[in-house]
XYZ file of C-alpha atoms in Angstrom:
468
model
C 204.844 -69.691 105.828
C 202.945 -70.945 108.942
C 200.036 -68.758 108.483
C 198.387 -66.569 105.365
C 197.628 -63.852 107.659
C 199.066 -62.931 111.978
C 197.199 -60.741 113.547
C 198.145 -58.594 116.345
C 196.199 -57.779 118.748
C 192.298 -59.256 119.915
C 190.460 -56.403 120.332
C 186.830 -55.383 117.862
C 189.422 -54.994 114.634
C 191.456 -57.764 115.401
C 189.280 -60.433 116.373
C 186.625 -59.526 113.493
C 189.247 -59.355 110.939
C 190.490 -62.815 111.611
C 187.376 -64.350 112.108
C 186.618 -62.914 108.636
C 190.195 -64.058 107.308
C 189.368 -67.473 108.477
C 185.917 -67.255 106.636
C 187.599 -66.914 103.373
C 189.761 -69.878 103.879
C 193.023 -68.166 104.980
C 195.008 -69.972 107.650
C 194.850 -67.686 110.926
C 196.866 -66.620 113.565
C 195.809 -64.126 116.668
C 198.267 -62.757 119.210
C 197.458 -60.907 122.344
C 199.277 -59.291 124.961
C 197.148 -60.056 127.808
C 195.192 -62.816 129.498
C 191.714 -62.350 127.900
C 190.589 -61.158 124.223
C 188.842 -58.483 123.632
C 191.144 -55.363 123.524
C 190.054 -52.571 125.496
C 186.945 -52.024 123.859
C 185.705 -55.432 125.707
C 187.796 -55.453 128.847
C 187.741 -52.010 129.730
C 185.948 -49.599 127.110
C 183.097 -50.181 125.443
C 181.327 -53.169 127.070
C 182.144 -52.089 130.818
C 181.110 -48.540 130.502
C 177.950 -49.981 128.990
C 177.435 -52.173 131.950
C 177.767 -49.369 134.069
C 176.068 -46.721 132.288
C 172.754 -49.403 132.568
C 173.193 -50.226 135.883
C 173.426 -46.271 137.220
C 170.326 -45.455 134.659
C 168.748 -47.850 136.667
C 169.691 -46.494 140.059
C 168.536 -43.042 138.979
C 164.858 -44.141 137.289
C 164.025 -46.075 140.677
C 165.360 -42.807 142.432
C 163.987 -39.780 140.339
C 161.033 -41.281 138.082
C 159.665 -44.533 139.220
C 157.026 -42.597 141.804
C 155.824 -40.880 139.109
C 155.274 -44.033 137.171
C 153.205 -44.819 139.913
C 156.140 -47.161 141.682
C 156.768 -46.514 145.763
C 160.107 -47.668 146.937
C 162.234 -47.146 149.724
C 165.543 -47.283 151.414
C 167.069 -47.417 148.110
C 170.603 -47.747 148.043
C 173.731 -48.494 145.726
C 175.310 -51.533 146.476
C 178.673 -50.610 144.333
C 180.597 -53.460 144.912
C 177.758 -55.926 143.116
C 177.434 -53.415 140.300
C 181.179 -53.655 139.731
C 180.660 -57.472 140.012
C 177.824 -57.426 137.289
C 180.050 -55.628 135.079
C 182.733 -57.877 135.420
C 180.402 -60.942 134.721
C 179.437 -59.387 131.337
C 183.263 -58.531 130.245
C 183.751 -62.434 130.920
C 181.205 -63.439 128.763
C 182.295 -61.549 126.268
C 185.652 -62.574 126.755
C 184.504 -65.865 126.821
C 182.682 -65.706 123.712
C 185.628 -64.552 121.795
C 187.556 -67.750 122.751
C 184.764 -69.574 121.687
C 184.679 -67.831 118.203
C 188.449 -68.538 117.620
C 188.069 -72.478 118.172
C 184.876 -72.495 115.943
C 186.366 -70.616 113.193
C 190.113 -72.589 113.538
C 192.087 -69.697 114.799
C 195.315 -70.293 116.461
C 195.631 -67.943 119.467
C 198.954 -66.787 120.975
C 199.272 -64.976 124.444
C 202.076 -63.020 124.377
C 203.707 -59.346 122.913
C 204.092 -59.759 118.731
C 207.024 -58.201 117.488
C 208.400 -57.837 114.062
C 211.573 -59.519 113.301
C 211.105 -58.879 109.594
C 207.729 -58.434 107.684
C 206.619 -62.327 108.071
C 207.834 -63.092 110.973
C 206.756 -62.515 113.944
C 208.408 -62.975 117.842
C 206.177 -63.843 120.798
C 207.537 -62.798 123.875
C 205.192 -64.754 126.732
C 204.772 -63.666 130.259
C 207.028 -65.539 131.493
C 210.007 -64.368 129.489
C 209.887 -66.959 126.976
C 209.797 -66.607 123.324
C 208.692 -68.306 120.250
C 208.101 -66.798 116.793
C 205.797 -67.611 113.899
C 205.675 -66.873 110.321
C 202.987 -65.288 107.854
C 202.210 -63.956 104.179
C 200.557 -61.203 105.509
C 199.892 -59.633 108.712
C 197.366 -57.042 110.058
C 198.084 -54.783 113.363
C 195.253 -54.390 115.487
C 197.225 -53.109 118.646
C 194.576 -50.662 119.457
C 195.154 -47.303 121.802
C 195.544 -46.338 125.473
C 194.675 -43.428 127.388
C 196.179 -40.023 126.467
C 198.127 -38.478 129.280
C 199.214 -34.827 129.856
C 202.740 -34.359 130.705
C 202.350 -32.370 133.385
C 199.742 -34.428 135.433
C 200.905 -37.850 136.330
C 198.445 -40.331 137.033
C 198.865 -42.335 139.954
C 196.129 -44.942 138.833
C 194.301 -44.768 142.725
C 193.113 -40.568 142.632
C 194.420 -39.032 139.358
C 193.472 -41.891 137.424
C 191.917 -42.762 133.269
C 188.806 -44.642 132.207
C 190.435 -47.833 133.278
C 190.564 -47.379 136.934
C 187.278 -45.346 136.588
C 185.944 -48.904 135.923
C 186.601 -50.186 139.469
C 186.042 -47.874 142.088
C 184.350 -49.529 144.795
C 182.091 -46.211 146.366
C 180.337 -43.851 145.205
C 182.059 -40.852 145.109
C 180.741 -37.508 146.953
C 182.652 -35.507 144.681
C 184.726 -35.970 140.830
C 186.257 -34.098 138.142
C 186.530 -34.700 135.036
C 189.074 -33.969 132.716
C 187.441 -33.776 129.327
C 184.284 -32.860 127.867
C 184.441 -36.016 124.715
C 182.867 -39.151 124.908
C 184.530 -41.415 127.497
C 184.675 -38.402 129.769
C 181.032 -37.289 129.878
C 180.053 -41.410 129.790
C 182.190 -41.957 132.919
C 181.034 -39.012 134.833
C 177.245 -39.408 134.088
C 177.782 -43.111 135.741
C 178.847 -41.654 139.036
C 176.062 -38.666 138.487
C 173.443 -40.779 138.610
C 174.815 -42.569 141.542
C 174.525 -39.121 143.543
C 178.004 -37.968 142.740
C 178.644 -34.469 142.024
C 180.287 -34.434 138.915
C 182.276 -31.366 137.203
C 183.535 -31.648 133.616
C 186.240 -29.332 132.439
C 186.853 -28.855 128.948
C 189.213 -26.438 127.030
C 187.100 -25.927 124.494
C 183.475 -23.982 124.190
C 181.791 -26.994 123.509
C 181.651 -30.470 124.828
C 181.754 -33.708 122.317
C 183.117 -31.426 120.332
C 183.523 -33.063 116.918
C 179.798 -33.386 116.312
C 177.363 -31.135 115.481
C 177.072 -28.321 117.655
C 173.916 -28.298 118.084
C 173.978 -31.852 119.784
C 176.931 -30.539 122.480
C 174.598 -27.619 123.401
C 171.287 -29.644 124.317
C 173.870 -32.399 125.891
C 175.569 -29.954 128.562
C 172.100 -28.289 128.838
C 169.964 -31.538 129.977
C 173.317 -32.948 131.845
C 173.389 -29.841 134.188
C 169.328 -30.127 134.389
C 169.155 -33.930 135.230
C 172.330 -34.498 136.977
C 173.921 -31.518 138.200
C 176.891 -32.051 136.534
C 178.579 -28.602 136.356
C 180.548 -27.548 133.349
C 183.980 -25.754 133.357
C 184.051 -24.656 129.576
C 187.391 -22.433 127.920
C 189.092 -23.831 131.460
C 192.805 -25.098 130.563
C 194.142 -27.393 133.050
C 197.153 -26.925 134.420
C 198.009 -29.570 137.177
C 196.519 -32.134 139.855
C 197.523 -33.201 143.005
C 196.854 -36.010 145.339
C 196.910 -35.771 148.931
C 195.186 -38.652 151.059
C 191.855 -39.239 149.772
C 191.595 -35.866 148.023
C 192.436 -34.200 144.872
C 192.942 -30.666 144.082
C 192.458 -29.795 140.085
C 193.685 -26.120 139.400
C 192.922 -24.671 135.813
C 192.747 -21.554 134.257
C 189.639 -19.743 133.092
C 189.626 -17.818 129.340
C 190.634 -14.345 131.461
C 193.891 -16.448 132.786
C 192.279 -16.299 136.205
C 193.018 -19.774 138.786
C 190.363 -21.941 139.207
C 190.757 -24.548 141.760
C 188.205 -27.775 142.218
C 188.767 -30.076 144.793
C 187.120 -34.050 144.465
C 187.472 -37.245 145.570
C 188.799 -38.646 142.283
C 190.181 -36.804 138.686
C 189.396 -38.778 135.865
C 191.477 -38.147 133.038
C 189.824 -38.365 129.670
C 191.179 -36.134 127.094
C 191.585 -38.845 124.094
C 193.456 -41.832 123.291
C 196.793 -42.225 121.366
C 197.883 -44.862 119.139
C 199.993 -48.256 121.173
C 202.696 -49.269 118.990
C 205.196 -50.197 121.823
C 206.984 -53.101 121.487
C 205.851 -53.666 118.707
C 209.338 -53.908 116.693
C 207.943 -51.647 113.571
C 211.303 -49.862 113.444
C 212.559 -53.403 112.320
C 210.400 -53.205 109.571
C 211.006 -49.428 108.345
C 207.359 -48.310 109.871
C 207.510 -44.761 111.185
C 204.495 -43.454 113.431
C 203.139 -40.512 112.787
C 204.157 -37.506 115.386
C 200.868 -36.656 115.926
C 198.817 -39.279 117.937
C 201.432 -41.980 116.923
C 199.977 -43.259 114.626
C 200.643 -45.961 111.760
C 200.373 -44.232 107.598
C 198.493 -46.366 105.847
C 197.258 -46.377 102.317
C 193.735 -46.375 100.784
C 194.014 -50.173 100.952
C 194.858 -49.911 104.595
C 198.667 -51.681 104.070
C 201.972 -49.891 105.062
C 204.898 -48.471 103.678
C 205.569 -52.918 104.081
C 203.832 -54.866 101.571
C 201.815 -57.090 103.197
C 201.542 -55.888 106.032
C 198.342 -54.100 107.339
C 197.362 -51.665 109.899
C 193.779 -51.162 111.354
C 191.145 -49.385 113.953
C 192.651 -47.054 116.867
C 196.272 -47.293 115.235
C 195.476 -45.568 112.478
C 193.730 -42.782 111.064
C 190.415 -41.888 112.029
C 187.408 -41.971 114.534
C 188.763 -44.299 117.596
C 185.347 -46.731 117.524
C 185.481 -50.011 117.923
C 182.591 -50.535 114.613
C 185.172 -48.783 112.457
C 187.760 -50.598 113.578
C 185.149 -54.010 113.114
C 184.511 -53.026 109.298
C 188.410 -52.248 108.316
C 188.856 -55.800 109.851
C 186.834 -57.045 107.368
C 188.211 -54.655 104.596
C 191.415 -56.089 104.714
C 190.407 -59.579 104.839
C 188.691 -59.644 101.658
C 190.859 -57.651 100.094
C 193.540 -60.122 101.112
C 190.818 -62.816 99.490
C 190.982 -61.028 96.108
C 187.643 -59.455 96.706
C 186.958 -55.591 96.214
C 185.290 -53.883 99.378
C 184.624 -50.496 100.193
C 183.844 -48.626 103.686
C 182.762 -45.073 103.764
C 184.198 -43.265 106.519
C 181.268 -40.110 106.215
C 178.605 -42.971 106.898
C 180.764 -44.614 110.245
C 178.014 -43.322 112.747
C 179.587 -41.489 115.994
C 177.479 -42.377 119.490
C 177.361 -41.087 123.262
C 175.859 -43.175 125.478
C 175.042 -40.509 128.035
C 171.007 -40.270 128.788
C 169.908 -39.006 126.942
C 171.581 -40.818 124.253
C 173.770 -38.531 121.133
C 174.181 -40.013 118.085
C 175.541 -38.896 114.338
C 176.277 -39.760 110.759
C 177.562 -37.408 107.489
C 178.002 -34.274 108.005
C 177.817 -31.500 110.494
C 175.688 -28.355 109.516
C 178.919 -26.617 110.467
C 180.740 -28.786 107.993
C 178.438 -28.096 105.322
C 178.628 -24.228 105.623
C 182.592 -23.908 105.657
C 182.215 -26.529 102.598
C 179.759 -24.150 101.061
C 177.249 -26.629 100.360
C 173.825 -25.413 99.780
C 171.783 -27.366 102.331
C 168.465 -27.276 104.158
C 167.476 -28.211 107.443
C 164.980 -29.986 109.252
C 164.477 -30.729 113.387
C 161.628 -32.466 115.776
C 161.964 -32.540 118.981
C 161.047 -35.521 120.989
C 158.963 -33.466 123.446
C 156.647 -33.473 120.569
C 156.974 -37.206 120.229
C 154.081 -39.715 121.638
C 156.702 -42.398 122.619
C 158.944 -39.999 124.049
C 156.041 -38.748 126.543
C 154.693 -42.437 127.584
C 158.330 -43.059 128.556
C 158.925 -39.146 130.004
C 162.021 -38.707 127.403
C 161.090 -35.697 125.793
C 164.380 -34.343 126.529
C 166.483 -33.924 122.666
C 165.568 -34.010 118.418
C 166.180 -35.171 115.525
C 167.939 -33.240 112.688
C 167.971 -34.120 109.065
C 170.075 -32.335 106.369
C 169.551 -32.701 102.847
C 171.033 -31.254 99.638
C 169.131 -28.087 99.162
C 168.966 -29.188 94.846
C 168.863 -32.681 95.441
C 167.412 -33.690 98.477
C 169.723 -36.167 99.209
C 170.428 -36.877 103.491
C 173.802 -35.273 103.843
C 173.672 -35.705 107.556
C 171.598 -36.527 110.501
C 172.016 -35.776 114.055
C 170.454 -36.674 116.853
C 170.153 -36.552 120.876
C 166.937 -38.425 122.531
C 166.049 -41.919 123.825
C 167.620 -45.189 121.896
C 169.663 -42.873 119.359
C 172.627 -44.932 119.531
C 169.795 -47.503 117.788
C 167.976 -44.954 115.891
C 171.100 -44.090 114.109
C 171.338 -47.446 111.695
C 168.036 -46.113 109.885
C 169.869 -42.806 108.694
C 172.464 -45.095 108.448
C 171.279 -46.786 105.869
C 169.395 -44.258 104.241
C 172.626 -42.531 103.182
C 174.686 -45.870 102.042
C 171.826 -45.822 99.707
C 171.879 -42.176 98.878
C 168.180 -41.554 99.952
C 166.908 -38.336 99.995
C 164.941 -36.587 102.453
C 161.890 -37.115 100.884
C 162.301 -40.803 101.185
C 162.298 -41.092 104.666
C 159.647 -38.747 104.804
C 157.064 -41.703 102.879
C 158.639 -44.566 104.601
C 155.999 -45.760 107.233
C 157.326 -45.780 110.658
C 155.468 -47.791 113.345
C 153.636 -45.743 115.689
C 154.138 -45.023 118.820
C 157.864 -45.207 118.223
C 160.735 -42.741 118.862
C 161.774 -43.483 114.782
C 158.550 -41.263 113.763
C 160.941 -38.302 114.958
C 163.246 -39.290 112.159
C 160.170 -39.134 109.779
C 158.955 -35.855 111.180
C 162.563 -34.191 111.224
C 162.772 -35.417 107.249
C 159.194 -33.475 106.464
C 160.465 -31.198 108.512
C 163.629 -30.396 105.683
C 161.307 -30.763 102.761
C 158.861 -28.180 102.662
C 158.863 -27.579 106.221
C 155.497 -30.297 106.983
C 156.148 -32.143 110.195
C 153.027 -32.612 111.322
C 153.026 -32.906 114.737
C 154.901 -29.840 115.178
């Protein structure tokens, strides 16, 4: 064989799992579909949105809080084009860095679509039409997702258009819907909030970011609406969009069945992501996708039904996050080494990186009561928080649950300033199986929005935050 291990596909599972394949000594191979590495998580997901969701966060301090910091300006404007620009220069460095990564670590790169011929080998099929195909022991797919659409609204990619296009638009908008109260949806649409657009979210379920804790969706919508505007369409089912010039009309129907109509500038659609397989030759193989969100079976190793070959991130099972995606990259590399890791999918944090920021780990209190799991409870909110004041984030808390016998951190929730970095202490807390009482004597720097973590643990063991 040319290689121990191909992998398909460049994106955060992908490009980690090779590098880490080529760590333990195994002879590397990357193929990618498109021009740059990265996947969509660095060329149009994660990184981008980042770029953007700064940039806007920006616009709106200087706008909204920066004369109350004592800071006069005027005639402030948004220069769109140059914040597009600045988030294209950070993609390409990140791009860039990947490329940079592969020649350190001795990782052959292939542009091109991978297809399976048979389970070690591989065709390349270039841009150009040409094709050349390379062999391997093993090979992991990283081929990632796309945008979910809805049969009955077709996206035209300039009005009715997904995250991707969402990415590029070159004005701010004077008026958007969005199609999707989950994480890319309310990210996108609190970028073009804060650049004065108004922004309504329609969701067909009673809650937005659904999946987490409700109490984190409640005090999300609640401060969204408050600081933004946005306006939120909740138990609305959608049930078409048209384009017509520069205008869309969205038309969905309440939870009486009654016709609600919204008319914007642009639609974003944002109601998931499914599994891309295409072209990827698996029925040559004997791989069948899953109905449901196409996805790839995999086993507790994370190989096929076809031995040796692997399967990892938004193409299988599980949260769609890049850092999931990053560790099962890793998984399979070592196990391919002869090592014997392990990844916990309860501790794979989930993050929204609206302002204020949402972030979770373990489980949900609503999780623990259908489980039956005796629990208690503890919260602090950051209006009660030093740090949070000096910086005016009071907005959002912390909540610890613990074992109501043991004490152990069963979960931890949180919406408030920096909780996408807060998270990593609960984190890892709960690899280590800490209990509440733990982070309750752990000395946490002050002023710092952390002591809210402390405060919500005392808060869950005998009920002694003490600034509350």
């Amino acid at each position: 064989m040319q290689y121990d291990v191909v992998v398909i596909g460049s994106g955060p599972g992908g490009y980690v799992g090779a590098i880490r394949c080529a760590q333990l000594g195994l002879k590397t191979a990357v193929i990618e579909k498109y021009k740059t590495f990265g996947g969509t998580c660095l060329n149009v997901g994660c990184i981008p949105s980042k770029a953007l969701l700064d940039s806007s966060e920006h616009f709106h301090n200087a706008a909204h809080t920066f004369q109350t910091h004592g800071i006069n300006l005027k005639d402030l404007k948004v220069d769109m084009p140059q914040m597009i620009a600045r988030k294209d220069d950070v993609v390409a460095q990140n791009t860039a860095g990947i490329q940079y990564l592969f020649k350190k670590n001795k990782i052959d790169s292939f542009q091109g679509l991978g297809s399976f011929v048979d389970k070690n080998t591989i065709k390349i099929t270039k841009e150009d039409g040409t094709t050349e195909t390379i062999t391997a022991k093993n090979v992991i797919i990283a081929s990632g997702s796309k945008p979910t659409a809805l049969p009955f609204l077709p996206i035209d990619k300039k009005r009715i258009i997904t995250s991707t296009e969402a990415l590029n638009i070159k004005e701010v908008p004077k008026e958007m819907v969005v199609i999707g109260g989950g994480v890319i949806g309310l990210e996108l649409g609190s970028v073009y909030a804060r650049l004065g657009t108004k922004v309504s979210v329609v969701e067909f379920m009673p809650a937005i970011i659904g999946t987490m804790d409700a109490g984190l969706g409640k005090e999300l919508q609640r401060v969204l609406k408050k600081s933004l505007g946005m306006e939120f369409y909740m138990g609305h089912k959608v049930t078409g969009a048209t384009a017509k010039g520069k205008r869309v009309t969205v038309t969905a129907d309440n939870a009486k069945g009654e016709q609600v109509k919204l008319e914007a500038d642009y639609c974003i659609v944002a109601v998931g992501r499914t599994a891309y397989t295409e072209g990827l030759g698996l029925e040559n193989i004997g791989i069948k996708t899953e109905e449901r969100g196409n996805k790839i079976p995999v086993n507790a190793h994370l190989e096929t039904a076809v031995p040796g070959v692997y399967a990892i991130g938004d193409v299988i099972k599980g949260a769609m996050l890049a850092h999931k995606a990053e560790d099962e990259g890793v998984y399979v590399a070592e196990t391919l080494a002869g090592q014997k890791p392990h990844i916990n999918y309860n501790l794979i944090p989930g993050v929204v990186y609206t302002w204020p920021e949402v972030a979770s780990v373990g489980f949900t209190e609503e999780q623990l009561k259908e489980q039956g799991t005796a629990y208690k409870a503890g919260s602090f909110p950051f209006k009660a928080s030093g740090r949070a004041k000096a910086s005016m984030d009071t907005d959002g808390f912390v909540k610890v649950l613990a074992d109501a016998k043991t004490d152990e951190i069963l979960g931890v929730h949180m919406i408030g300033p920096r909780a996408a970095d807060m998270i990593a202490e609960a984190v890892v807390a709960m690899e280590f199986r800490a209990s509440a009482e733990d982070i309750a004597r752990i000395c946490h720097a002050h002023p710092t929005y952390t002591e809210a973590i402390k405060e919500a643990a005392m808060a869950a063991t005998d009920n002694r935050a003490i600034h509350m």
